[in-house]
Amino acid sequence: MKLLSSYIKEMKIAARGFYFYVELGIAIIMLLILLFAIAENPDSKSKEYLFNDLPDAMTDAFVEEDIEEGVARWADDAELTLKPIAFEITNEETGELASYNYDEEKIVTARVLEKVNTQTGALTGTTYILDNEEDMIRLSYAEQAIGATTSLDDTGRLRYKYYLQGYETDRMVDLLYVLHNEDPDVFAASFDSQQVRTLDTFGTLNSRQGLVPLFVAFAGSLMGFFIVMAYIFLDKDEGVIKAFAVTPSSVWKYLLSKTMVIMTTVVVSSSIITIPVMGGQPNYLLFYLFVITTTFAFATLGLLVASFSKSLTQAFGALFVLAIMLMLPAFSYFIPSFDPVWLRFFPTYPVLQGYKEILVVGGNVGYVLMYSGVFLVGGTLLFLLANIKFKKTLTV
Amino acid sequence: MLKKILRIFIRDIKSTKREQIALYIVFAPILLAVAITLFAPGLNDTTVNLALLKSDEPAHIEYMQQFAKVELYDDLEALETRVNKRDDVVAIAPKGDGYEIVLQGNENEIVQTYSTMLNSLYEIGATPEDTSATIMSFGKTVPPLKTMLVNMLVSLTVMLAGMLIALSIVTEKAENTINALNVTPLSQTGFVIGKSMTGGLVSLVSIVIALFITGYSGVNWLMVILVGVTSMLLSLIIGFVQGLASSDVIEAATNVKMIFLPIAGSIVGYELLSDKWQWTMYWSPFYWAYKANDMILSKTADWPTVLLCTGMVLVLTLAVFFIARPKIRKGLS
């Protein structure tokens, strides 16, 4: 009963304060960003520069095939500015080095071919076809994009010269070599005959939906980590702690009521972000269970870190460094092929993956339940430790 | 006047040292710089991850290892379990006379194309030798992903400068030192400059150390300092406004999120928006600063473009300053 009345009192105070509304305001801004600034299937910024030293009919034949298949389309010609620049190029086979130095700015016109995702209609890349090889090389260097020259040798065989930046892996370079080892028709026939089976055990999130776990995890769950200790120090500065010391309530009830205020705020803000974007797709029972357990765990972690500090500014530095480190698993979330084992030990890793499992159709419920349990148990242990520490420090 | 400003600066350094926050703010970018240096090689080596059977043809396994990261499993069930995990791993398993490519269904299109292409090349017996391709290299060693991360780190450090000011002002208010300063001969402008020096200097030092750690010591330092100082001016003004507008520490802590939003938004806009939509970010000075830093770090910057970006940051900063000036004056009174 005391806990409940303490929680209600804290909620009333929070509702009168600035933080509660800023939190909701930021959730609304994030929602607006998701709805209006992030496309469901955004266009790719990927570029490549080509020079075809081939008869026009041959160039057109290559392109027409892609256009007929619907994977490419012509766009308006583009005017490109070539800035003064100097660089060197090494032939990887012979080691021959060539220097280029351009003092003048130059404007050139390029034909533009856009590559399209047949399912979503979004751009997957843009190819600029230039009339001059040197212009193509300048652009490839300046724009840090792949460049290529296609020509015919004396025997009438197609030759490809790729201009790479230099940081590409050996695997990538080997792939370019091997791609042009066999007759393109033989390769295309083999490619088309490959048997592909999809397990279809896991749905997908579009670009907009894919950002929801990130926003909810970092702006919601992880924020409790910051804010709970701000509440504690604010109470300390304003003498609330002194007043609290003469009441019959215990320290743990005070700490838990503060944590519950954070959990309530995060439940509201994460709902603002998630419901309009995801609609009825996720299992909301599971979603709120995960929001509550993860927020509880991070808020109690914040309590424990704060218990070692005398003031907010002192605690803030440590919390900030910790918060930045906790954001590292976002790299793995966005680049699934980058998933080192050590990154999985960061608590935010299962938080991000857990939200993803909840939002996606056919997500792994067992994973979410298991980590909800882990965060609940971990949060409880941290809470007990913070309680012991605060019993000694939260005094008159 | 200069002497008084310097006193404010030294006093600030002492007090922030006592609170250790300046140390954390210097330490955070350095820690991240070390993390980026450790991360970057792994981030760049992201072609495709394949899962194959241990019982597969050794020639097939060896072939795939030339072009992809390969993991080996005992049976088909183990392969499918691996594919079903959260990361992008594609299985290629023997089936009949050939192979079957097993996908989870949520992979990036390029992962599917890449794995199918590799198996096709194996089946037709293609090797890197006797190729009709020639590779020319510009000799760059730093991948753009690393440049992006370091640029984000610079933006974060600029944000930290604002944060340091905001927290410092809130502490000054709590300790009533601002009122006390009003009865000293020090002008409001002197106080603002003195306080800004701490945040600015701490952050600039962090940026310089972070760039050295991440291997960007060969950049044009004049350009880095120019863009760093101009973008920091804005961060400091925002820090002042937020510090003065915050009645307590919880408001200041919440305001940190507010500084974070335009910075994060500018980075996302610059990196994700296609060229035809980049204009939608022109309102943000952080966008111009990020763009300038991107060119400086990738060593493609020229002075006219850097000056244009810096000019835009300055113009937008001045606009923010004139809007915020009455608030700053009122807050300091």
XYZ file of C-alpha atoms in Angstrom:
729
model
C 0.000 0.000 0.000
C 2.807 2.354 0.948
C 4.546 1.503 -2.308
C 1.392 2.240 -4.274
C 0.749 5.549 -2.554
C 4.409 6.451 -2.941
C 4.198 5.628 -6.674
C 0.998 7.660 -7.122
C 2.578 10.597 -5.291
C 5.713 10.358 -7.470
C 3.607 10.163 -10.633
C 1.703 13.299 -9.605
C 4.982 15.126 -9.017
C 6.384 13.869 -12.338
C 3.234 14.950 -14.180
C 3.776 18.474 -12.838
C 7.417 18.477 -13.918
C 9.193 19.357 -17.124
C 10.899 16.025 -17.784
C 7.735 13.959 -18.201
C 6.419 16.205 -20.980
C 9.781 16.582 -22.706
C 10.012 12.793 -22.820
C 6.590 12.592 -24.432
C 7.444 15.505 -26.749
C 10.618 13.760 -27.906
C 8.655 10.550 -28.502
C 6.259 12.540 -30.702
C 9.194 14.126 -32.611
C 10.675 10.658 -33.144
C 7.338 9.408 -34.402
C 7.094 12.325 -36.842
C 10.636 11.603 -38.062
C 9.729 7.952 -38.607
C 6.489 8.737 -40.397
C 7.597 11.652 -42.557
C 11.389 11.585 -42.897
C 12.124 7.854 -43.144
C 10.812 6.113 -46.240
C 9.651 2.517 -45.897
C 11.994 1.577 -48.731
C 14.525 4.374 -49.127
C 16.562 4.931 -52.272
C 20.164 3.769 -52.122
C 22.952 6.372 -52.421
C 25.256 3.819 -54.056
C 26.987 5.145 -57.209
C 29.262 3.774 -59.891
C 30.983 5.420 -62.825
C 31.391 3.694 -66.174
C 33.177 4.351 -69.424
C 32.213 2.017 -72.245
C 34.857 1.874 -74.937
C 32.464 -0.149 -77.068
C 30.235 0.349 -80.074
C 27.042 2.157 -79.009
C 24.861 -0.737 -80.122
C 26.723 -3.073 -77.781
C 26.404 -0.708 -74.800
C 22.695 -0.279 -75.468
C 22.231 -4.042 -75.745
C 23.660 -4.537 -72.231
C 21.383 -1.888 -70.789
C 18.246 -2.810 -72.699
C 18.309 -6.300 -71.215
C 18.181 -4.855 -67.678
C 15.513 -2.337 -68.674
C 13.337 -5.099 -70.154
C 13.699 -7.097 -66.932
C 12.578 -4.032 -64.993
C 15.751 -3.813 -62.891
C 17.008 -0.601 -64.517
C 15.662 2.580 -66.097
C 17.139 5.614 -67.834
C 16.977 8.909 -65.927
C 17.678 12.461 -67.135
C 21.299 13.202 -68.005
C 23.256 14.705 -65.119
C 25.783 17.527 -65.053
C 28.712 16.535 -62.867
C 31.398 18.846 -61.529
C 34.963 17.562 -61.554
C 37.052 19.459 -59.038
C 40.793 20.078 -59.266
C 42.448 16.986 -57.852
C 45.665 14.959 -57.803
C 46.030 11.220 -57.223
C 47.924 8.095 -58.198
C 46.704 4.766 -59.574
C 48.463 1.422 -59.260
C 47.876 -1.483 -61.598
C 47.484 -4.367 -59.117
C 48.917 -6.936 -61.540
C 51.958 -5.111 -62.864
C 52.535 -2.681 -59.980
C 52.766 0.116 -62.555
C 52.056 3.520 -61.025
C 50.416 6.417 -62.879
C 50.016 9.972 -61.549
C 47.110 12.241 -62.398
C 46.969 15.942 -61.664
C 44.079 18.220 -62.639
C 44.252 21.949 -61.855
C 41.045 23.014 -63.548
C 37.447 22.461 -62.581
C 35.407 20.827 -65.320
C 31.708 20.193 -65.838
C 30.689 17.096 -67.767
C 27.415 15.495 -68.757
C 26.744 11.845 -67.957
C 24.004 9.458 -68.980
C 22.261 8.179 -65.862
C 21.011 4.653 -65.410
C 19.048 3.931 -62.246
C 18.894 0.407 -60.839
C 15.598 -0.501 -59.280
C 14.397 -3.071 -56.757
C 11.638 -4.856 -58.644
C 9.644 -5.587 -55.489
C 9.731 -2.198 -53.763
C 10.481 0.157 -56.659
C 13.242 1.792 -54.600
C 16.569 2.746 -56.169
C 19.323 0.237 -55.456
C 22.053 2.266 -57.152
C 22.868 4.835 -59.807
C 25.269 4.322 -62.704
C 26.820 7.341 -64.421
C 28.027 6.556 -67.948
C 30.685 8.985 -69.152
C 32.115 9.754 -72.597
C 35.685 10.096 -71.399
C 37.746 7.604 -69.388
C 39.749 10.228 -67.503
C 36.542 11.960 -66.354
C 35.268 8.611 -65.093
C 38.512 8.007 -63.172
C 38.413 11.507 -61.610
C 34.844 10.965 -60.439
C 35.555 7.472 -59.152
C 38.394 8.861 -57.017
C 36.599 11.986 -55.781
C 33.271 10.312 -55.033
C 34.895 7.213 -53.495
C 32.822 4.982 -55.762
C 33.719 2.083 -57.994
C 34.700 2.958 -61.562
C 35.005 0.678 -64.576
C 36.025 0.710 -68.201
C 34.655 -1.894 -70.593
C 36.432 -2.499 -73.889
C 37.067 -5.165 -76.525
C 40.456 -6.793 -77.009
C 41.994 -7.868 -80.326
C 40.132 -11.161 -80.237
C 36.796 -9.449 -79.684
C 36.625 -10.568 -76.043
C 35.252 -8.115 -73.498
C 37.879 -6.645 -71.117
C 37.040 -4.980 -67.815
C 39.207 -2.508 -65.952
C 37.998 -1.793 -62.404
C 39.032 1.278 -60.445
C 38.914 0.404 -56.747
C 39.641 2.719 -53.834
C 42.273 0.459 -52.275
C 40.577 -0.496 -48.985
C 38.476 -3.303 -50.509
C 39.166 -6.758 -49.093
C 41.083 -9.458 -50.994
C 37.838 -11.446 -51.125
C 36.143 -8.611 -53.004
C 39.067 -8.269 -55.430
C 39.131 -12.043 -56.048
C 35.426 -11.962 -56.758
C 35.886 -9.322 -59.464
C 38.608 -11.430 -61.050
C 36.593 -14.636 -60.990
C 33.451 -12.944 -62.291
C 35.184 -12.270 -65.593
C 36.823 -15.626 -66.015
C 34.078 -17.378 -67.921
C 31.741 -16.540 -70.759
C 28.967 -14.243 -69.371
C 26.290 -16.393 -71.032
C 27.609 -19.546 -69.371
C 27.665 -17.763 -66.019
C 24.142 -16.356 -66.488
C 22.793 -19.823 -67.337
C 24.410 -21.300 -64.225
C 23.128 -18.429 -62.056
C 19.567 -18.902 -63.261
C 19.662 -22.635 -62.621
C 20.624 -22.351 -58.935
C 18.209 -23.947 -56.480
C 17.263 -21.511 -53.738
C 15.142 -22.508 -50.738
C 13.827 -19.984 -48.232
C 13.032 -21.167 -44.721
C 10.520 -18.309 -44.291
C 10.593 -18.683 -40.542
C 11.207 -15.013 -40.035
C 9.456 -11.973 -41.459
C 11.174 -8.729 -42.393
C 10.920 -5.144 -41.249
C 11.056 -2.284 -43.744
C 13.501 0.602 -43.142
C 10.998 2.612 -41.118
C 9.935 -0.323 -38.947
C 13.558 -1.358 -38.549
C 14.297 1.890 -36.706
C 11.578 1.357 -34.089
C 13.666 -1.085 -31.953
C 16.528 1.412 -31.979
C 14.349 4.371 -30.957
C 12.497 2.423 -28.279
C 15.673 0.839 -26.881
C 17.820 3.959 -26.742
C 15.263 6.701 -26.231
C 13.147 4.537 -23.936
C 14.725 1.690 -22.046
C 18.225 3.168 -21.915
C 16.997 6.642 -20.933
C 15.727 5.277 -17.615
C 19.365 4.678 -16.857
C 20.014 8.451 -17.010
C 16.861 9.846 -15.565
C 16.382 7.764 -12.441
C 19.545 9.123 -10.865
C 18.599 12.664 -11.870
C 15.402 12.163 -9.851
C 17.367 10.921 -6.851
C 19.810 13.848 -6.849
C 17.020 16.337 -7.409
C 15.246 15.002 -4.309
C 18.506 15.179 -2.401
C 19.104 18.815 -3.415
C 15.548 19.826 -2.589
C 15.619 18.183 0.838
C 12.986 15.563 -0.019
C 15.339 12.912 1.304
C 15.440 14.632 4.678
C 11.664 14.713 4.786
C 11.567 11.080 3.682
C 13.881 10.042 6.517
C 11.238 10.912 9.106
C 8.469 8.918 7.406
C 7.781 5.228 8.216
C 8.474 4.177 4.602
C 11.656 2.297 3.725
C 14.406 3.200 1.244
C 13.581 0.355 -1.162
C 9.998 1.584 -1.541
C 11.286 5.048 -2.318
C 13.741 3.707 -4.917
C 11.188 1.358 -6.454
C 8.545 4.083 -6.740
C 11.100 6.233 -8.609
C 11.893 3.301 -10.915
C 8.179 2.734 -11.499
C 7.747 6.366 -12.580
C 10.485 5.838 -15.177
C 8.860 2.582 -16.316
C 5.487 4.323 -16.708
C 7.063 7.158 -18.723
C 8.876 4.710 -21.004
C 5.712 2.632 -21.508
C 3.878 5.776 -22.659
C 6.736 7.110 -24.863
C 7.452 3.716 -26.475
C 3.723 3.319 -27.223
C 3.728 6.727 -28.951
C 6.599 5.588 -31.182
C 5.538 1.988 -31.810
C 1.761 1.831 -32.233
C 1.374 4.308 -35.162
C 4.276 2.722 -37.083
C 3.643 -0.970 -36.396
C -0.144 -0.972 -36.075
C -1.558 -4.313 -34.926
C 1.401 -6.413 -36.157
C 3.351 -6.969 -32.903
C 2.337 -8.980 -29.866
C 1.798 -6.035 -27.502
C 1.613 -8.189 -24.391
C 5.126 -9.354 -25.134
C 6.166 -5.836 -26.145
C 5.111 -4.262 -22.838
C 6.604 -7.121 -20.843
C 9.926 -6.451 -22.571
C 9.640 -2.647 -22.207
C 8.996 -2.992 -18.478
C 11.705 -5.566 -17.722
C 14.419 -3.854 -19.790
C 13.588 -0.397 -18.418
C 13.595 -1.815 -14.888
C 17.033 -3.381 -15.424
C 18.611 -0.228 -16.903
C 16.998 2.055 -14.328
C 18.368 -0.093 -11.497
C 21.781 -0.070 -13.193
C 21.508 3.734 -13.200
C 20.573 3.626 -9.492
C 23.611 1.531 -8.669
C 26.031 3.766 -10.607
C 24.457 6.864 -9.049
C 24.817 5.362 -5.559
C 28.592 5.704 -5.877
C 28.436 9.415 -6.696
C 27.993 12.474 -4.526
C 26.420 14.710 -7.133
C 24.644 14.507 -10.460
C 27.528 16.030 -12.401
C 29.908 13.459 -10.947
C 27.557 10.569 -11.781
C 26.660 11.997 -15.166
C 30.128 11.550 -16.635
C 30.300 7.859 -15.692
C 26.768 7.278 -16.893
C 27.460 9.020 -20.169
C 30.530 6.888 -20.925
C 28.560 3.757 -20.023
C 25.605 4.829 -22.159
C 27.836 5.394 -25.189
C 29.367 1.953 -24.764
C 25.904 0.439 -24.472
C 25.042 1.896 -27.874
C 27.738 -0.143 -29.659
C 25.451 -3.138 -30.457
C 23.570 -0.818 -32.836
C 26.356 -1.520 -35.370
C 25.571 -5.209 -35.350
C 21.860 -4.431 -35.578
C 22.366 -2.418 -38.776
C 25.104 -4.611 -40.258
C 23.902 -8.184 -39.573
C 27.019 -9.734 -41.117
C 29.068 -7.889 -38.464
C 28.203 -9.864 -35.353
C 31.282 -10.575 -33.212
C 30.741 -12.771 -30.151
C 32.048 -10.169 -27.693
C 29.397 -7.665 -28.773
C 26.688 -10.093 -27.674
C 27.737 -9.620 -24.042
C 26.549 -6.003 -24.071
C 23.090 -5.883 -22.422
C 21.755 -3.650 -25.199
C 22.423 -6.391 -27.771
C 19.533 -8.620 -26.588
C 17.397 -5.505 -26.029
C 17.664 -4.518 -29.714
C 17.304 -8.072 -30.968
C 14.411 -8.688 -28.554
C 12.448 -5.683 -29.850
C 13.117 -6.862 -33.388
C 11.765 -10.342 -32.550
C 8.623 -8.792 -31.081
C 7.931 -6.489 -34.025
C 8.586 -8.933 -36.830
C 5.963 -11.456 -37.933
C 6.901 -14.916 -36.640
C 9.567 -13.587 -34.264
C 11.210 -15.774 -31.659
C 8.919 -15.551 -28.601
C 11.208 -17.840 -26.586
C 14.115 -15.418 -27.037
C 12.029 -12.483 -25.784
C 10.682 -14.405 -22.789
C 14.126 -15.701 -21.870
C 15.670 -12.218 -21.928
C 12.670 -10.704 -20.125
C 13.485 -13.164 -17.347
C 17.192 -12.340 -17.494
C 16.527 -8.586 -17.274
C 14.028 -9.065 -14.457
C 16.426 -11.186 -12.386
C 19.421 -8.971 -13.262
C 17.441 -5.823 -12.475
C 16.310 -7.262 -9.127
C 19.899 -8.075 -8.148
C 21.078 -4.603 -9.149
C 18.170 -3.122 -7.237
C 19.132 -5.060 -4.095
C 22.726 -3.857 -4.399
C 21.611 -0.261 -5.003
C 19.283 -0.520 -1.993
C 22.130 -1.647 0.268
C 24.346 1.188 -0.998
C 21.629 3.838 -0.756
C 20.721 2.789 2.782
C 24.136 4.076 3.746
C 24.178 7.197 1.585
C 20.582 8.443 1.414
C 20.674 9.880 4.870
C 19.804 13.149 6.511
C 38.999 42.047 -19.317
C 41.193 39.277 -20.743
C 42.586 38.563 -17.305
C 39.099 38.212 -15.854
C 38.006 35.897 -18.683
C 41.082 33.776 -18.065
C 40.219 33.617 -14.357
C 36.732 32.347 -15.158
C 38.286 29.751 -17.451
C 40.823 28.577 -14.835
C 38.137 28.487 -12.133
C 35.946 26.399 -14.434
C 38.762 23.973 -15.200
C 39.341 23.546 -11.445
C 35.691 22.967 -10.633
C 35.085 20.555 -13.510
C 38.232 18.674 -12.534
C 36.824 18.363 -9.023
C 33.593 16.923 -10.406
C 35.575 14.687 -12.779
C 33.041 15.341 -15.540
C 35.611 17.061 -17.765
C 37.750 13.960 -17.463
C 34.834 11.781 -18.528
C 34.063 14.087 -21.421
C 37.663 13.880 -22.620
C 37.745 10.172 -21.875
C 34.503 9.231 -23.716
C 35.654 10.252 -27.244
C 39.065 8.669 -26.658
C 37.452 5.429 -25.549
C 35.248 5.502 -28.638
C 38.243 6.285 -30.843
C 39.968 3.146 -29.526
C 36.752 1.151 -30.126
C 36.510 2.433 -33.716
C 40.141 1.525 -34.362
C 39.463 -2.008 -33.102
C 36.088 -2.237 -34.884
C 36.953 -0.888 -38.317
C 38.730 -3.905 -39.849
C 35.811 -6.188 -38.912
C 33.246 -3.736 -40.234
C 35.016 -3.523 -43.574
C 35.289 -7.276 -44.001
C 31.600 -7.829 -44.591
C 31.194 -9.712 -47.854
C 28.979 -12.692 -47.070
C 28.910 -15.371 -44.379
C 28.348 -18.945 -45.551
C 27.498 -22.114 -43.649
C 28.628 -25.384 -45.250
C 28.622 -29.034 -44.228
C 31.814 -30.575 -42.845
C 31.111 -33.542 -45.118
C 31.045 -31.292 -48.209
C 33.648 -31.613 -50.975
C 36.941 -30.106 -49.705
C 37.307 -28.338 -53.063
C 33.908 -26.649 -52.588
C 34.789 -25.524 -49.053
C 38.192 -24.240 -50.175
C 36.673 -22.416 -53.141
C 34.107 -20.608 -50.983
C 36.748 -19.632 -48.419
C 38.474 -17.540 -51.105
C 35.478 -15.235 -51.369
C 33.483 -15.519 -48.132
C 33.650 -16.228 -44.417
C 32.816 -19.912 -44.029
C 31.476 -21.818 -40.993
C 31.220 -25.625 -41.005
C 28.418 -27.734 -39.479
C 27.743 -31.443 -38.938
C 24.370 -31.877 -40.634
C 21.579 -30.125 -42.526
C 19.598 -29.507 -39.335
C 22.557 -27.678 -37.805
C 22.908 -25.648 -41.030
C 19.264 -24.581 -40.916
C 19.534 -23.724 -37.216
C 22.509 -21.486 -38.080
C 20.639 -19.801 -40.940
C 17.695 -19.137 -38.610
C 19.840 -17.143 -36.187
C 19.611 -13.355 -36.148
C 22.623 -12.518 -38.329
C 22.866 -12.938 -42.144
C 24.333 -16.382 -42.824
C 23.469 -18.329 -45.975
C 23.787 -22.119 -46.155
C 24.919 -23.977 -49.281
C 24.164 -27.677 -48.925
C 24.675 -30.579 -51.358
C 21.439 -31.718 -53.023
C 21.310 -34.372 -55.712
C 24.091 -33.701 -58.184
C 24.406 -30.050 -57.262
C 23.838 -27.670 -54.376
C 20.929 -25.937 -52.721
C 21.157 -22.400 -51.337
C 19.226 -22.076 -48.070
C 18.093 -18.604 -47.009
C 16.223 -17.411 -43.962
C 14.112 -15.041 -46.046
C 14.950 -11.747 -44.379
C 18.435 -11.244 -45.817
C 19.511 -8.239 -47.780
C 19.011 -8.824 -51.528
C 22.749 -8.464 -52.107
C 23.497 -11.348 -49.696
C 21.242 -13.646 -51.698
C 22.738 -12.522 -55.038
C 26.289 -12.858 -53.736
C 25.850 -16.408 -52.406
C 24.016 -17.556 -55.554
C 26.731 -15.998 -57.694
C 29.487 -17.772 -55.770
C 27.895 -21.168 -56.167
C 27.295 -20.534 -59.883
C 30.943 -19.610 -60.342
C 32.011 -22.786 -58.527
C 29.773 -24.949 -60.661
C 31.149 -23.557 -63.932
C 34.695 -23.913 -62.622
C 35.608 -20.229 -62.696
C 38.874 -19.239 -61.004
C 40.505 -15.848 -60.404
C 43.246 -16.836 -62.876
C 42.882 -16.273 -66.626
C 40.498 -13.416 -66.041
C 39.536 -10.645 -68.426
C 39.478 -8.136 -65.551
C 42.234 -5.757 -64.488
C 42.209 -4.109 -61.097
C 43.459 -0.552 -60.702
C 43.764 0.863 -57.189
C 43.793 4.436 -55.867
C 45.742 3.180 -52.855
C 43.362 4.468 -50.188
C 43.554 2.539 -46.934
C 40.737 4.016 -44.844
C 37.254 2.639 -45.568
C 34.365 5.155 -45.716
C 32.606 3.368 -42.863
C 35.491 4.215 -40.556
C 35.426 7.829 -41.765
C 31.712 7.935 -41.010
C 32.246 6.606 -37.483
C 35.052 9.076 -36.780
C 32.928 11.916 -38.149
C 30.083 10.845 -35.843
C 32.563 10.841 -32.991
C 33.572 14.433 -33.804
C 29.883 15.466 -33.804
C 29.363 13.713 -30.474
C 32.335 15.525 -28.976
C 30.941 18.862 -30.157
C 27.681 17.932 -28.447
C 29.588 17.124 -25.263
C 30.951 20.676 -25.209
C 27.390 21.981 -25.087
C 26.511 19.461 -22.419
C 29.440 20.506 -20.276
C 28.319 24.148 -20.460
C 24.676 23.261 -19.673
C 25.624 21.249 -16.597
C 28.138 23.833 -15.465
C 25.549 26.638 -15.706
C 22.996 24.604 -13.738
C 25.599 24.065 -11.021
C 26.435 27.802 -11.014
C 22.736 28.561 -10.617
C 22.321 26.033 -7.797
C 25.292 27.561 -5.984
C 24.097 31.112 -6.644
C 27.420 32.119 -8.164
C 25.776 33.794 -11.155
C 24.073 36.276 -8.815
C 27.372 36.823 -7.056
C 29.099 37.483 -10.405
C 26.609 40.231 -11.196
C 28.107 42.357 -8.432
C 31.677 41.901 -9.697
C 33.276 44.075 -12.442
C 33.121 41.116 -14.865
C 30.733 41.724 -17.767
C 28.169 39.167 -18.963
C 30.091 38.808 -22.238
C 33.294 38.078 -20.335
C 31.509 35.449 -18.266
C 30.067 33.798 -21.398
C 33.463 33.719 -23.151
C 35.246 32.427 -20.041
C 32.768 29.619 -19.537
C 32.754 28.699 -23.230
C 36.514 28.303 -23.240
C 36.319 25.299 -20.913
C 33.814 23.347 -23.019
C 35.486 24.387 -26.255
C 39.024 23.568 -25.172
C 38.144 20.229 -23.571
C 36.287 19.137 -26.699
C 38.944 20.331 -29.131
C 41.607 18.424 -27.209
C 39.377 15.305 -27.342
C 38.869 15.681 -31.097
C 42.596 16.049 -31.768
C 43.495 13.005 -29.617
C 40.669 10.942 -31.156
C 41.820 11.767 -34.712
C 45.376 10.727 -33.875
C 44.198 7.438 -32.329
C 41.996 6.571 -35.301
C 44.818 7.248 -37.753
C 43.692 10.574 -39.221
C 46.813 12.497 -38.291
C 47.421 13.306 -41.974
C 44.288 15.429 -42.402
C 44.346 19.177 -43.015
C 44.411 20.356 -39.385
C 43.588 23.954 -40.238
C 40.357 22.782 -41.838
C 39.592 20.507 -38.865
C 40.114 23.342 -36.350
C 38.094 25.802 -38.450
C 35.085 23.488 -38.755
C 35.502 22.297 -35.134
C 35.531 25.817 -33.673
C 32.577 27.085 -35.737
C 30.375 24.086 -35.014
C 31.364 24.236 -31.362
C 30.203 27.862 -31.183
C 26.704 26.673 -31.905
C 26.906 23.823 -29.424
C 28.099 26.256 -26.752
C 25.266 28.707 -27.435
C 22.733 25.880 -27.188
C 24.454 24.677 -24.011
C 24.174 28.169 -22.499
C 20.512 28.508 -23.393
C 19.693 25.079 -22.042
C 21.712 25.582 -18.869
C 20.051 28.919 -18.196
C 16.594 27.645 -19.107
C 16.891 24.567 -16.903
C 15.701 25.147 -13.392
C 17.294 21.967 -12.075
C 19.588 19.116 -13.008
C 16.803 16.880 -14.277
C 15.839 19.485 -16.865
C 19.479 19.806 -17.923
C 19.736 16.014 -18.225
C 16.589 15.919 -20.334
C 17.876 18.753 -22.488
C 20.854 16.626 -23.478
C 18.411 14.571 -25.509
C 17.231 17.740 -27.183
C 20.771 18.655 -28.314
C 21.178 15.093 -29.521
C 18.143 15.186 -31.834
C 19.314 17.769 -34.428
C 22.829 16.297 -34.442
C 21.633 12.717 -34.954
C 19.041 13.899 -37.490
C 21.700 15.741 -39.510
C 23.975 12.691 -39.605
C 21.146 10.371 -40.642
C 20.007 12.888 -43.274
C 23.470 13.302 -44.768
C 24.192 9.580 -44.841
C 20.818 8.220 -45.901
C 19.057 10.832 -48.011
C 19.633 10.603 -51.746
C 21.220 13.617 -53.496
C 17.886 15.074 -54.604
C 16.651 15.235 -50.970
C 19.820 16.578 -49.337
C 18.441 20.143 -49.509
C 15.936 19.219 -46.797
C 18.839 19.248 -44.315
C 20.270 22.649 -45.277
C 18.603 24.285 -42.250
C 20.870 22.379 -39.866
C 24.322 23.798 -39.058
C 25.313 20.327 -37.804
C 24.630 19.008 -41.320
C 27.110 21.489 -42.826
C 29.706 20.697 -40.172
C 29.279 16.951 -40.719
C 29.533 17.389 -44.488
C 32.729 19.451 -44.176
C 34.272 16.924 -41.774
C 33.352 14.074 -44.115
C 35.330 15.679 -46.926
C 38.238 16.623 -44.656
C 38.553 13.120 -43.202
C 38.297 11.452 -46.613
C 40.899 13.963 -47.901
C 38.679 15.173 -50.733
C 38.040 18.619 -49.236
C 38.943 21.812 -51.033
C 39.025 25.252 -49.421
C 36.051 26.785 -51.316
C 33.739 23.940 -50.190
C 35.059 23.957 -46.611
C 34.633 27.734 -46.443
C 31.104 27.449 -47.829
C 30.196 24.820 -45.198
C 31.847 26.840 -42.415
C 30.076 29.967 -43.628
C 26.728 28.185 -43.490
C 27.480 26.962 -39.946
C 28.392 30.515 -38.911
C 25.325 32.127 -40.494
C 22.980 29.594 -38.891
C 24.841 29.902 -35.564
C 24.438 33.678 -35.651
C 20.729 33.229 -36.327
C 20.462 30.933 -33.282
C 22.516 33.410 -31.226
C 20.302 36.397 -32.054
C 17.206 34.382 -31.248
C 18.736 33.131 -27.988
C 20.452 36.387 -26.906
C 17.521 37.824 -24.914
C 17.212 34.493 -23.071
C 20.928 34.394 -22.266
C 20.908 38.022 -21.060
C 17.819 37.427 -18.945
C 19.221 34.210 -17.521
C 22.457 35.877 -16.520
C 20.755 38.858 -14.893
